[in-house]
Amino acid sequence: MQAAPPQHLNPRKRPRQARSVATVEAIFEATIQVLLREGIHRLTTTRVAERAGVSVGTMYQYFPHKQALLYALNEHYLDLVAERVEAACRAQYGASTEAMVEALVTAYWQAKTERSEVTRALYRSAVELDNEALIDAFAKRMDAATMAMLKSAPDADYASIDLVNVTLLSVIFGTVRNVFERNLPSAQQLAIRRQLATMCLSYLKASGG
Amino acid sequence: MQAAPPQHLNPRKRPRQARSVATVEAIFEATIQVLLREGIHRLTTTRVAERAGVSVGTMYQYFPHKQALLYALNEHYLDLVAERVEAACRAQYGASTEAMVEALVTAYWQAKTERSEVTRALYRSAVELDNEALIDAFAKRMDAATMAMLKSAPDADYASIDLVNVTLLSVIFGTVRNVFERNLPSAQQLAIRRQLATMCLSYLKASGG
DNA sequence: TCAATATATGAAGGATCATTCATCTTTGGG
DNA sequence: CCCAAAGATGAATGATCCTTCATATATTGA
């Protein structure tokens, strides 16, 4: 995610020695842990530092403030998700519409639910964070990835591919989050996921796929 | 929303005189205002009281603590949304599948986006709030409302209506939220809404509607 | 009109937190 | 081996907040 972060959210300095690289990693990990175990209103710089096994001061060497830490964390996470979806899309170039939809739904769903507590924690950390730039960049990346995939379909000819594409993504991303947040039994989650894929496929077919 | 709130979130006492009814209303309104103008991390009991034109002490006569206030606020809001969707569903008993889907998508979409800043503010207020009971109750109400509507269709016979119904709701609710949060231009929002209705309709048709 | 009850006040207590900075320790290239 | 730069420390500061309670005012039914 190379969205230029809002000025004030820039990291303070980059780790140069192996020691500090480890420190920064520990801080990220600790942030997730605290978020998970204590919730966002108990996510304290001191607590994070403590769990990371460093002192508060150290944290402030790399992040100018708490928000910057959370920003960086979200950036990292979205990057992982984006990469996985992109890879899944690339793998389907020239494939059938059916394979494309299946791959897209599966890739996104898994990326989000594999470590669902972490995902949940990050959703929470993002509230009240100026991360519009992050979300935008993510959306654009996903848009480009799926668009390229759809265009490579040998048997498809969409009337308005932009609209079809943005709809597809909105529906998939939205549904995943909704199911995810309702914390339904996993059997039901799986069933819905299948239905979703079916629904998207018939939508694409009807739209020229 | 009659979900028994977690014990600790119960309101402290009910307003009995006209005066205090007005006070409670003012507090609700003020909470939304503060949430809107200042964000959740500046949502302070003092600030809310100030904006409501009462003293902090007064707030604590009706809400045992901040969380209880936010809980009550969300309860109120979800109630409004639920009522509107229920009414929309009731109005379509016996109608065509097409009319049903259109009505459902429109009702929910409008309920959420009509005062979109308020919706956004409430989404934020709900984070880090023990409102699972609220969400569950809301989901159940919606489930019942749409299920009754679908069953009343003269021309439909769904293989597994439970799954179809829960999928439909997940997709609609999820998509609305996704589009909503991405803050797309309203022309595009409208276009996606139309696509969504189309998509749901073809899904229902294919499922036996 | 007059208690009894309901409602409102807001200063003060107690707690938590984000952030800084003077000081100390470690690292790695020469 | 040495030292300049990098990294780490954590007590202290200043600010903000939630919540309480002793006190004051308003309302209502009799």
PDB file of C-alpha atoms in Angstrom, chain A residues 38-42 67 123-124 127-129 132 135-136 139 143 160 162-164 166-175 177-179 181-184 188 191-192 195-196 198-200 202-203 207, chain B residues 38-42 67 123-124 127-129 132 135-136 139 143 160 162-164 166-175 177-179 181-184 188 191-192 195-196 198-200 202-203 207:
ATOM      1  CA  GLU A  38      -7.771  -5.924  25.981  1.00  0.00           C
ATOM      2  CA  GLY A  39      -9.744  -4.136  23.311  1.00  0.00           C
ATOM      3  CA  ILE A  40      -9.157  -0.815  21.764  1.00  0.00           C
ATOM      4  CA  HIS A  41      -9.912   1.375  24.719  1.00  0.00           C
ATOM      5  CA  ARG A  42      -7.217  -0.381  26.690  1.00  0.00           C
ATOM      6  CA  GLN A  67      -2.165   6.825  15.539  1.00  0.00           C
ATOM      7  CA  TYR A 123     -11.265  -3.416  11.986  1.00  0.00           C
ATOM      8  CA  ARG A 124     -11.511  -1.951  15.435  1.00  0.00           C
ATOM      9  CA  VAL A 127     -12.008   3.333  13.690  1.00  0.00           C
ATOM     10  CA  GLU A 128     -11.258   6.924  14.333  1.00  0.00           C
ATOM     11  CA  LEU A 129      -8.149   6.681  12.272  1.00  0.00           C
ATOM     12  CA  GLU A 132      -9.170   6.949   3.992  1.00  0.00           C
ATOM     13  CA  ILE A 135      -8.801   2.273   1.970  1.00  0.00           C
ATOM     14  CA  ASP A 136      -8.759   4.158  -1.301  1.00  0.00           C
ATOM     15  CA  ALA A 139      -9.882  -0.335  -3.384  1.00  0.00           C
ATOM     16  CA  ASP A 143     -10.289  -2.788  -8.800  1.00  0.00           C
ATOM     17  CA  SER A 160     -20.270  -1.666 -18.852  1.00  0.00           C
ATOM     18  CA  ASP A 162     -16.548  -0.653 -14.872  1.00  0.00           C
ATOM     19  CA  LEU A 163     -19.911  -0.813 -13.220  1.00  0.00           C
ATOM     20  CA  VAL A 164     -19.967  -4.575 -13.233  1.00  0.00           C
ATOM     21  CA  VAL A 166     -17.234  -2.177  -8.893  1.00  0.00           C
ATOM     22  CA  THR A 167     -20.523  -3.869  -8.098  1.00  0.00           C
ATOM     23  CA  LEU A 168     -18.882  -7.232  -7.899  1.00  0.00           C
ATOM     24  CA  LEU A 169     -16.280  -5.999  -5.478  1.00  0.00           C
ATOM     25  CA  SER A 170     -18.742  -4.128  -3.315  1.00  0.00           C
ATOM     26  CA  VAL A 171     -20.946  -7.155  -3.008  1.00  0.00           C
ATOM     27  CA  ILE A 172     -18.158  -9.563  -2.239  1.00  0.00           C
ATOM     28  CA  PHE A 173     -16.289  -7.358   0.210  1.00  0.00           C
ATOM     29  CA  GLY A 174     -19.459  -6.229   1.905  1.00  0.00           C
ATOM     30  CA  THR A 175     -20.916  -9.680   2.261  1.00  0.00           C
ATOM     31  CA  ARG A 177     -17.559  -8.431   6.285  1.00  0.00           C
ATOM     32  CA  ASN A 178     -21.191  -8.811   7.181  1.00  0.00           C
ATOM     33  CA  VAL A 179     -21.030 -12.561   7.599  1.00  0.00           C
ATOM     34  CA  GLU A 181     -19.079  -9.701  11.920  1.00  0.00           C
ATOM     35  CA  ARG A 182     -22.206 -11.653  12.654  1.00  0.00           C
ATOM     36  CA  ASN A 183     -20.009 -14.495  13.726  1.00  0.00           C
ATOM     37  CA  LEU A 184     -22.297 -17.167  12.314  1.00  0.00           C
ATOM     38  CA  GLN A 188     -23.503 -21.556   7.759  1.00  0.00           C
ATOM     39  CA  ALA A 191     -23.008 -22.275   2.855  1.00  0.00           C
ATOM     40  CA  ILE A 192     -23.367 -18.534   2.402  1.00  0.00           C
ATOM     41  CA  GLN A 195     -24.373 -19.006  -2.412  1.00  0.00           C
ATOM     42  CA  LEU A 196     -22.427 -15.813  -2.841  1.00  0.00           C
ATOM     43  CA  THR A 198     -23.282 -18.654  -7.323  1.00  0.00           C
ATOM     44  CA  MET A 199     -24.968 -15.306  -7.121  1.00  0.00           C
ATOM     45  CA  CYS A 200     -21.968 -13.464  -8.488  1.00  0.00           C
ATOM     46  CA  SER A 202     -25.104 -15.580 -12.466  1.00  0.00           C
ATOM     47  CA  TYR A 203     -24.711 -11.823 -12.242  1.00  0.00           C
ATOM     48  CA  SER A 207     -24.020  -8.959 -17.636  1.00  0.00           C
TER      49      SER A 207
ATOM     50  CA  GLU B  38     -15.579  15.730  17.390  1.00  0.00           C
ATOM     51  CA  GLY B  39     -15.253  12.029  16.739  1.00  0.00           C
ATOM     52  CA  ILE B  40     -15.425   9.190  19.133  1.00  0.00           C
ATOM     53  CA  HIS B  41     -12.217   9.798  20.990  1.00  0.00           C
ATOM     54  CA  ARG B  42     -13.454  13.237  21.950  1.00  0.00           C
ATOM     55  CA  GLN B  67     -21.243   2.819  27.574  1.00  0.00           C
ATOM     56  CA  TYR B 123     -21.108   2.763  13.410  1.00  0.00           C
ATOM     57  CA  ARG B 124     -18.219   4.337  15.206  1.00  0.00           C
ATOM     58  CA  VAL B 127     -17.050  -0.156  18.269  1.00  0.00           C
ATOM     59  CA  GLU B 128     -15.799  -1.450  21.544  1.00  0.00           C
ATOM     60  CA  LEU B 129     -19.318  -1.709  22.828  1.00  0.00           C
ATOM     61  CA  GLU B 132     -23.775  -8.270  20.261  1.00  0.00           C
ATOM     62  CA  ILE B 135     -27.057  -6.920  16.571  1.00  0.00           C
ATOM     63  CA  ASP B 136     -28.448 -10.379  17.138  1.00  0.00           C
ATOM     64  CA  ALA B 139     -30.696  -9.712  12.641  1.00  0.00           C
ATOM     65  CA  ASP B 143     -34.769 -12.376   9.203  1.00  0.00           C
ATOM     66  CA  SER B 160     -34.008 -24.013   1.090  1.00  0.00           C
ATOM     67  CA  ASP B 162     -33.621 -20.327   5.210  1.00  0.00           C
ATOM     68  CA  LEU B 163     -30.355 -20.280   3.374  1.00  0.00           C
ATOM     69  CA  VAL B 164     -31.724 -18.125   0.601  1.00  0.00           C
ATOM     70  CA  VAL B 166     -29.918 -15.343   5.186  1.00  0.00           C
ATOM     71  CA  THR B 167     -27.808 -15.017   2.065  1.00  0.00           C
ATOM     72  CA  LEU B 168     -30.041 -12.314   0.708  1.00  0.00           C
ATOM     73  CA  LEU B 169     -29.799 -10.303   3.891  1.00  0.00           C
ATOM     74  CA  SER B 170     -26.063 -10.722   4.234  1.00  0.00           C
ATOM     75  CA  VAL B 171     -25.495  -9.563   0.705  1.00  0.00           C
ATOM     76  CA  ILE B 172     -27.785  -6.578   0.928  1.00  0.00           C
ATOM     77  CA  PHE B 173     -26.667  -5.388   4.344  1.00  0.00           C
ATOM     78  CA  GLY B 174     -23.041  -5.981   3.578  1.00  0.00           C
ATOM     79  CA  THR B 175     -23.085  -4.264   0.236  1.00  0.00           C
ATOM     80  CA  ARG B 177     -22.347  -0.822   4.302  1.00  0.00           C
ATOM     81  CA  ASN B 178     -19.453  -1.293   1.949  1.00  0.00           C
ATOM     82  CA  VAL B 179     -20.675   1.240  -0.568  1.00  0.00           C
ATOM     83  CA  GLU B 181     -18.207   3.464   3.855  1.00  0.00           C
ATOM     84  CA  ARG B 182     -16.328   3.957   0.638  1.00  0.00           C
ATOM     85  CA  ASN B 183     -18.171   7.196   0.235  1.00  0.00           C
ATOM     86  CA  LEU B 184     -18.516   6.862  -3.537  1.00  0.00           C
ATOM     87  CA  GLN B 188     -22.226   5.647  -8.657  1.00  0.00           C
ATOM     88  CA  ALA B 191     -25.953   2.685 -10.096  1.00  0.00           C
ATOM     89  CA  ILE B 192     -24.620   0.051  -7.733  1.00  0.00           C
ATOM     90  CA  GLN B 195     -27.177  -3.532  -9.931  1.00  0.00           C
ATOM     91  CA  LEU B 196     -27.587  -4.974  -6.487  1.00  0.00           C
ATOM     92  CA  THR B 198     -30.919  -6.902 -10.241  1.00  0.00           C
ATOM     93  CA  MET B 199     -28.417  -9.304  -8.845  1.00  0.00           C
ATOM     94  CA  CYS B 200     -30.630 -10.267  -5.923  1.00  0.00           C
ATOM     95  CA  SER B 202     -31.834 -13.080 -10.479  1.00  0.00           C
ATOM     96  CA  TYR B 203     -30.558 -14.958  -7.446  1.00  0.00           C
ATOM     97  CA  SER B 207     -33.427 -20.284  -6.297  1.00  0.00           C
TER      98      SER B 207
END
